[in-house]
Short mmCIF file of C-alpha atoms in Angstrom, two decimals:
data_model
loop_
_atom_site.label_atom_id
_atom_site.label_comp_id
_atom_site.label_asym_id
_atom_site.label_seq_id
_atom_site.Cartn_x
_atom_site.Cartn_y
_atom_site.Cartn_z
CA MET F 1 16.24 7.54 9.87
CA ARG F 2 13.50 9.47 11.48
CA HIS F 3 14.49 10.67 15.09
CA GLY F 4 12.59 8.31 17.56
CA ALA F 5 12.61 5.39 15.11
CA ARG F 6 15.05 3.16 16.87
CA GLY F 7 15.46 -0.37 17.26
CA ARG F 8 15.64 -3.30 15.02
CA ASN F 9 12.84 -4.22 12.65
CA ARG F 10 11.57 -7.48 11.07
CA ALA F 11 10.60 -7.25 7.41
CA VAL F 12 7.52 -8.66 5.90
CA ARG F 13 6.25 -9.22 2.55
CA ARG F 14 6.42 -6.49 -0.19
CA GLY F 15 6.33 -4.91 0.36
CA ALA F 16 3.31 21.65 -4.31
CA ARG F 17 2.21 23.67 -6.16
CA ALA F 18 -0.42 22.15 -8.30
CA GLY F 19 -1.36 22.68 -11.87
CA GLY F 20 -4.55 23.27 -13.75
CA VAL F 21 -5.89 19.69 -13.27
CA PRO F 22 -9.20 19.36 -11.64
CA VAL F 23 -9.66 18.13 -8.54
CA LEU F 24 -10.12 7.88 1.62
CA LEU F 25 -0.30 -0.34 6.86
CA ALA F 26 -1.48 2.31 7.88
CA ALA F 27 1.36 0.69 6.05
CA ALA F 28 4.35 -1.48 5.24
CA VAL F 29 6.80 -0.51 7.50
CA THR F 30 9.44 0.89 9.86
CA ALA F 31 8.07 1.68 13.47
CA ALA F 32 8.64 4.95 15.20
CA LEU F 33 7.26 3.59 18.64
CA ALA F 34 9.25 2.19 21.45
CA ALA F 35 7.31 -0.97 21.30
CA GLY F 36 9.29 -1.83 18.20
CA CYS F 37 8.19 -2.35 14.53
CA THR F 38 8.73 -4.15 11.29
CA ALA F 39 8.91 -3.55 7.51
CA PRO F 40 7.66 -5.31 4.64
CA PRO F 41 9.89 -7.85 2.72
CA ALA F 42 11.32 -6.81 -0.83
CA ALA F 43 11.00 -10.46 -2.15
CA ARG F 44 10.38 -13.85 -1.24
CA GLN F 45 12.84 -16.82 -0.69
CA ASP F 46 12.55 -19.88 -2.67
CA ASP F 47 10.70 -21.69 0.08
CA GLY F 48 8.02 -19.04 0.02
CA ARG F 49 9.01 -17.37 3.40
CA ALA F 50 9.70 -13.84 3.79
CA PRO F 51 13.43 -12.73 4.22
CA HIS F 52 14.34 -10.77 7.36
CA LEU F 53 15.47 -7.34 6.64
CA GLU F 54 17.12 -5.01 9.40
CA ARG F 55 16.55 -1.21 9.15
CA SER F 56 19.91 0.47 8.21
CA HIS F 57 21.45 2.68 10.74
CA GLY F 58 23.70 4.45 8.24
CA THR F 59 24.06 8.26 8.44
CA HIS F 60 22.01 8.74 5.09
CA GLY F 61 18.92 6.89 6.44
CA PRO F 62 16.33 5.19 4.36
CA ARG F 63 15.13 6.53 0.84
CA PRO F 64 11.60 7.98 0.94
CA VAL F 65 8.43 6.27 0.01
CA LEU F 66 6.01 7.27 -2.75
CA ALA F 67 2.66 8.13 -1.91
CA VAL F 68 -0.03 8.56 -4.63
CA LYS F 69 -3.41 10.01 -4.12
CA VAL F 70 -5.73 7.77 -6.28
CA ASP F 71 -9.26 8.64 -7.48
CA ASN F 72 -12.02 6.07 -6.14
CA ALA F 73 -15.03 7.62 -7.77
CA PRO F 74 -16.96 4.98 -9.99
CA GLU F 75 -15.87 6.67 -13.06
CA ALA F 76 -12.37 6.12 -12.03
CA ARG F 77 -12.54 2.33 -11.94
CA PRO F 78 -10.76 0.08 -12.72
CA GLN F 79 -7.68 1.69 -11.02
CA LYS F 80 -4.04 0.69 -11.89
CA GLY F 81 -1.32 -0.25 -9.49
CA LEU F 82 -3.13 -0.76 -6.19
CA ASP F 83 -1.80 -4.34 -6.13
CA ALA F 84 1.71 -3.23 -6.01
CA ALA F 85 1.23 -0.84 -2.79
CA ASP F 86 2.56 -2.02 0.53
CA VAL F 87 -0.08 0.06 2.33
CA VAL F 88 -3.42 1.58 1.00
CA TYR F 89 -5.21 4.14 3.08
CA VAL F 90 -8.99 4.70 2.47
CA GLU F 91 -10.08 8.05 3.49
CA PRO F 92 -13.57 9.81 3.50
CA VAL F 93 -13.91 12.83 1.22
CA GLU F 94 -16.71 15.19 0.15
CA GLY F 95 -20.15 13.99 -0.69
CA GLY F 96 -19.68 10.93 1.33
CA LEU F 97 -17.25 9.42 -1.25
CA SER F 98 -13.86 7.96 -0.67
CA ARG F 99 -10.42 8.45 -1.95
CA LEU F 100 -7.13 6.10 -1.58
CA MET F 101 -3.60 6.89 -0.86
CA ALA F 102 -1.37 4.14 -2.18
CA VAL F 103 2.12 3.84 -0.37
CA TYR F 104 5.05 2.16 -2.22
CA ALA F 105 8.20 1.09 -0.67
CA THR F 106 9.06 -2.53 -1.99
CA ARG F 107 7.52 -2.32 -5.56
CA LEU F 108 7.08 0.19 -8.31
CA PRO F 109 4.11 -0.70 -10.66
CA GLU F 110 4.37 0.55 -14.32
CA SER F 111 1.45 2.78 -13.72
CA VAL F 112 -0.77 4.18 -10.79
CA GLY F 113 -3.97 6.04 -11.16
CA PRO F 114 -6.22 7.83 -11.85
CA VAL F 115 -4.41 10.57 -9.77
CA ARG F 116 -6.40 13.01 -8.04
CA SER F 117 -6.14 15.82 -5.56
CA ALA F 118 -4.50 16.19 -1.91
CA ARG F 119 -6.42 16.87 1.29
CA GLU F 120 -5.37 18.72 4.40
CA SER F 121 -5.13 15.40 6.60
CA ASP F 122 -2.89 13.78 4.17
CA LEU F 123 -0.18 15.99 5.64
CA GLU F 124 -0.80 14.75 8.97
CA LEU F 125 -0.93 11.11 7.88
CA LEU F 126 2.43 11.54 5.83
CA ARG F 127 4.44 12.95 8.75
CA GLN F 128 5.15 9.34 9.82
CA PHE F 129 7.37 8.97 6.80
CA ASP F 130 10.64 10.53 6.28
CA ARG F 131 10.27 13.12 3.69
CA PRO F 132 7.97 11.05 1.30
CA THR F 133 7.28 11.80 -2.27
CA LEU F 134 3.67 12.72 -2.61
CA ALA F 135 2.18 12.56 -6.03
CA PHE F 136 -1.13 14.23 -6.55
CA SER F 137 -2.84 16.29 -9.33
CA GLY F 138 -3.95 19.37 -7.38
CA ALA F 139 -5.44 20.86 -4.15
CA GLN F 140 -7.63 23.56 -2.87
CA SER F 141 -5.80 26.93 -3.62
CA LYS F 142 -5.42 27.93 0.06
CA LEU F 143 -4.04 24.43 1.00
CA LEU F 144 -1.12 24.70 -1.40
CA PRO F 145 1.06 26.76 0.86
CA LEU F 146 0.55 24.19 3.74
CA ILE F 147 1.77 21.50 1.09
CA ASP F 148 4.76 23.74 0.27
CA ARG F 149 5.79 23.91 3.81
CA ALA F 150 5.11 20.22 4.68
CA PRO F 151 8.27 17.98 5.05
CA LEU F 152 7.57 16.00 1.91
CA ARG F 153 8.51 16.11 -1.85
CA ALA F 154 5.38 17.27 -3.77
CA GLU F 155 5.30 16.15 -7.39
CA THR F 156 2.36 17.39 -9.42
CA PRO F 157 1.89 17.45 -13.29
CA ASP F 158 3.14 20.93 -13.16
CA ARG F 159 6.25 19.96 -11.57
CA ALA F 160 6.91 16.66 -13.14
CA PRO F 161 5.15 16.83 -16.38
CA ASP F 162 7.08 13.75 -17.84
CA ALA F 163 5.82 11.44 -15.03
CA TYR F 164 2.17 11.97 -15.94
CA VAL F 165 0.06 10.81 -18.90
CA ARG F 166 -3.56 11.21 -19.69
CA ASP F 167 -5.45 8.28 -21.21
CA ASP F 168 -7.77 9.66 -23.88
CA GLY F 169 -10.12 6.81 -23.84
CA ARG F 170 -11.37 7.81 -20.51
CA PRO F 171 -13.18 10.93 -19.44
CA ALA F 172 -11.34 13.65 -17.36
CA PRO F 173 -10.69 14.13 -14.69
CA HIS F 174 -10.62 10.32 -14.12
CA ASN F 175 -7.82 9.80 -16.60
CA LEU F 176 -4.61 10.94 -15.26
CA TYR F 177 -1.94 8.24 -14.38
CA LEU F 178 1.35 8.50 -12.88
CA ARG F 179 4.56 6.56 -14.22
CA PRO F 180 6.48 6.00 -10.83
CA ASP F 181 9.66 5.08 -12.49
CA ARG F 182 9.85 8.98 -13.72
CA LEU F 183 10.02 9.97 -10.19
CA LEU F 184 12.00 7.23 -8.43
CA SER F 185 14.85 5.22 -10.49
CA SER F 186 13.89 2.17 -8.21
CA PRO F 187 11.86 1.17 -5.17
CA PRO F 188 12.96 3.01 -1.91
CA GLY F 189 13.10 -0.52 -0.02
CA ALA F 190 11.30 -1.98 2.97
CA THR F 191 13.08 0.15 5.51
CA ALA F 192 11.56 3.46 3.78
CA SER F 193 8.17 2.77 5.63
CA ALA F 194 7.42 3.93 8.96
CA THR F 195 4.00 3.11 10.00
CA GLY F 196 4.49 1.48 13.42
CA TYR F 197 2.96 -1.97 12.33
CA ARG F 198 4.36 -5.16 13.49
CA TYR F 199 4.05 -8.50 11.48
CA GLY F 200 4.40 -12.01 12.77
CA GLU F 201 2.28 -14.80 14.32
CA ALA F 202 -1.50 -14.04 14.64
CA PRO F 203 -2.59 -12.93 18.13
CA ALA F 204 -4.51 -15.41 20.40
CA GLY F 205 -8.45 -15.12 20.45
CA GLY F 206 -10.34 -13.29 17.93
CA ARG F 207 -13.44 -14.56 16.00
CA ALA F 208 -13.94 -16.22 12.67
CA GLU F 209 -15.01 -13.69 10.05
CA THR F 210 -15.02 -14.22 6.28
CA SER F 211 -16.59 -10.94 5.39
CA ARG F 212 -16.44 -7.24 6.48
CA THR F 213 -18.16 -4.39 4.88
CA VAL F 214 -17.43 -0.70 5.95
CA ARG F 215 -19.94 1.91 4.59
CA TYR F 216 -19.63 5.62 4.03
CA PRO F 217 -22.69 7.71 3.07
CA ALA F 218 -21.80 7.23 -0.62
CA ALA F 219 -19.27 4.40 -0.96
CA SER F 220 -18.72 0.90 0.55
CA PHE F 221 -15.79 -1.57 0.74
CA THR F 222 -16.37 -5.44 1.31
CA PHE F 223 -13.44 -7.51 2.39
CA THR F 224 -13.96 -11.34 1.74
CA TRP F 225 -11.58 -14.01 2.95
CA SER F 226 -10.12 -16.10 0.48
CA ALA F 227 -8.55 -19.13 2.28
CA SER F 228 -6.95 -20.58 -1.09
CA ARG F 229 -5.13 -17.25 -1.66
CA GLY F 230 -4.48 -16.26 2.02
CA ARG F 231 -5.79 -12.68 1.29
CA TRP F 232 -8.87 -10.56 1.48
CA LEU F 233 -10.61 -9.93 -1.70
CA ILE F 234 -11.92 -6.53 -2.40
CA ALA F 235 -15.43 -5.34 -3.67
CA MET F 236 -15.98 -1.56 -3.84
CA ASP F 237 -19.61 -0.41 -4.04
CA GLY F 238 -20.61 -4.16 -4.45
CA ASP F 239 -18.28 -4.78 -7.54
CA PRO F 240 -15.05 -6.64 -7.36
CA ALA F 241 -12.01 -4.77 -7.29
CA ASP F 242 -9.73 -5.28 -10.39
CA GLN F 243 -7.31 -3.52 -12.35
CA GLY F 244 -8.46 -4.47 -15.79
CA ASP F 245 -5.15 -6.22 -16.56
CA GLY F 246 -5.68 -9.44 -14.56
CA GLY F 247 -4.18 -7.83 -11.41
CA ARG F 248 -6.50 -7.51 -8.29
CA PRO F 249 -5.52 -5.84 -4.99
CA ALA F 250 -5.74 -8.33 -2.20
CA PRO F 251 -4.27 -7.41 1.18
CA ALA F 252 -3.18 -9.89 3.74
CA THR F 253 -4.25 -7.58 6.48
CA VAL F 254 -7.24 -5.20 6.66
CA VAL F 255 -7.61 -2.41 9.48
CA VAL F 256 -10.89 -0.94 10.18
CA GLN F 257 -9.64 2.03 12.10
CA HIS F 258 -12.22 4.12 13.94
CA VAL F 259 -11.20 7.75 14.07
CA ARG F 260 -12.64 11.24 14.58
CA VAL F 261 -13.61 12.90 11.50
CA ARG F 262 -14.20 16.66 11.57
CA GLU F 263 -14.58 19.60 9.22
CA SER F 264 -11.38 20.98 7.90
CA ALA F 265 -10.51 24.54 6.98
CA PHE F 266 -11.08 23.96 3.29
CA ARG F 267 -14.02 23.39 0.74
CA ASP F 268 -14.08 21.94 -2.57
CA PHE F 269 -15.09 23.99 -5.76
CA LEU F 270 -18.69 23.32 -4.97
CA GLY F 271 -18.51 24.56 -1.55
CA ASN F 272 -18.66 21.21 0.28
CA ASN F 273 -16.35 20.99 3.33
CA SER F 274 -13.53 18.65 3.04
CA PRO F 275 -13.47 16.09 5.94
CA TYR F 276 -10.29 16.02 8.04
CA VAL F 277 -9.36 12.48 9.38
CA GLU F 278 -7.67 12.64 12.83
CA SER F 279 -5.00 9.88 12.41
CA VAL F 280 -3.18 11.12 15.47
CA GLY F 281 -4.84 10.05 18.97
CA SER F 282 -6.28 6.81 20.05
CA GLY F 283 -9.38 4.71 19.62
CA LYS F 284 -10.66 1.37 18.51
CA ALA F 285 -9.92 -0.78 15.57
CA GLU F 286 -10.47 -4.18 14.09
CA VAL F 287 -7.61 -6.11 12.66
CA LEU F 288 -8.66 -8.63 9.83
CA ARG F 289 -6.18 -11.31 9.12
CA ASP F 290 -6.26 -15.19 8.34
CA GLY F 291 -9.96 -15.16 8.18
CA ARG F 292 -10.56 -13.81 11.81
CA SER F 293 -11.04 -10.43 13.35
CA TYR F 294 -9.52 -9.06 16.35
CA ASP F 295 -10.82 -6.14 18.33
CA VAL F 296 -7.95 -3.80 19.27
CA THR F 297 -6.96 -0.53 20.48
CA TRP F 298 -4.84 1.94 18.24
CA LYS F 299 -2.53 4.66 19.45
CA ARG F 300 -0.72 7.38 17.56
CA GLY F 301 1.11 9.69 19.97
CA ALA F 302 2.25 12.21 17.53
CA ALA F 303 2.41 12.89 13.92
CA GLU F 304 6.08 11.85 13.58
CA GLU F 305 5.24 8.40 14.84
CA GLY F 306 3.54 5.26 13.39
CA THR F 307 0.43 3.76 14.84
CA ALA F 308 0.58 0.96 17.48
CA PHE F 309 -2.23 -1.51 17.82
CA THR F 310 -2.66 -3.50 20.87
CA THR F 311 -5.06 -5.90 22.63
CA GLY F 312 -6.87 -4.77 25.78
CA ASP F 313 -3.98 -5.94 28.14
CA GLY F 314 -1.36 -3.87 25.92
CA THR F 315 -0.04 -6.77 23.90
CA PRO F 316 1.13 -5.65 20.55
CA VAL F 317 -1.03 -7.18 17.65
CA ASN F 318 0.96 -8.50 14.75
CA PHE F 319 -0.12 -8.13 11.16
CA ALA F 320 -0.12 -10.86 8.60
CA GLU F 321 2.94 -10.64 6.08
CA GLY F 322 1.84 -8.74 3.00
CA PRO F 323 0.03 -5.73 1.80
CA VAL F 324 -2.33 -3.79 4.37
CA TRP F 325 -5.27 -1.98 3.83
CA VAL F 326 -6.39 0.57 6.47
CA VAL F 327 -9.87 1.92 6.32
CA PHE F 328 -10.63 5.03 8.16
CA THR F 329 -14.10 5.18 9.49
CA GLU F 330 -15.85 7.78 11.75
CA THR F 331 -16.14 6.61 15.44
CA PRO F 332 -19.87 6.14 16.21
#
């Protein structure tokens, strides 16, 4: 168990050295904050309610989560495996585009991808988890030593060739997929996550909001509330997000998190600077759940901690039970 992650947790639903492959909940979840935290449930009871889980205080601690860097260029769609993720982080990258980091604790899909490269800010974001497994296809050469020294297990096609497969029917580099069961024998479980999120009854107030769009210079995400499903349906660049197999990612909670985005120390092969998302700090956010939007404050005091969301008077804000998508967007 991570130092500082103390207290009891309530569970909610669901829950390197790179090779020559070319190259944006916030979580499901165990809190590292003193305010307390919860984790996504591994299964549903017969009556549809999420079972409650307690974080183990055993000497061995929780098993690490699996985090996968997923391509989100138009050529990469439809993606696979996003519907099984407990948390999906949306990050800005070069050229005004976006990339995804999907975090798996309670379910492992058959396939995830297309898998693409890591970024410097991923290392800070992942510090909230206890030695996570990071699956990615490459990184800028000067970043590789930082990845090697980071407290995570880096799994690239070079290191785990049996865990990756290419789809010859799709163009490279948008055709590399991960088989999660080749890295983890089973899901690590709800207690593996450490995002600081709380789950439970909706907060008071808020405003009705059935659609919210977040725009990057060359990408957009629209979340539309479906009352019949109790989820937010996602459109990317104006097209419905689907996986080509009938599955469709549909989070119960969406967080639009306003952060500082600065230049990193690294550039891509074209010379474009890689944006660095500062996920440690504080700022404003909107939490979307149950067809309503709540203006909140976020705070993450250190990289080893999760992110707390509170109202203006400091009251913790609960997320809806189920998957979470966190969209990082630059503070105006």
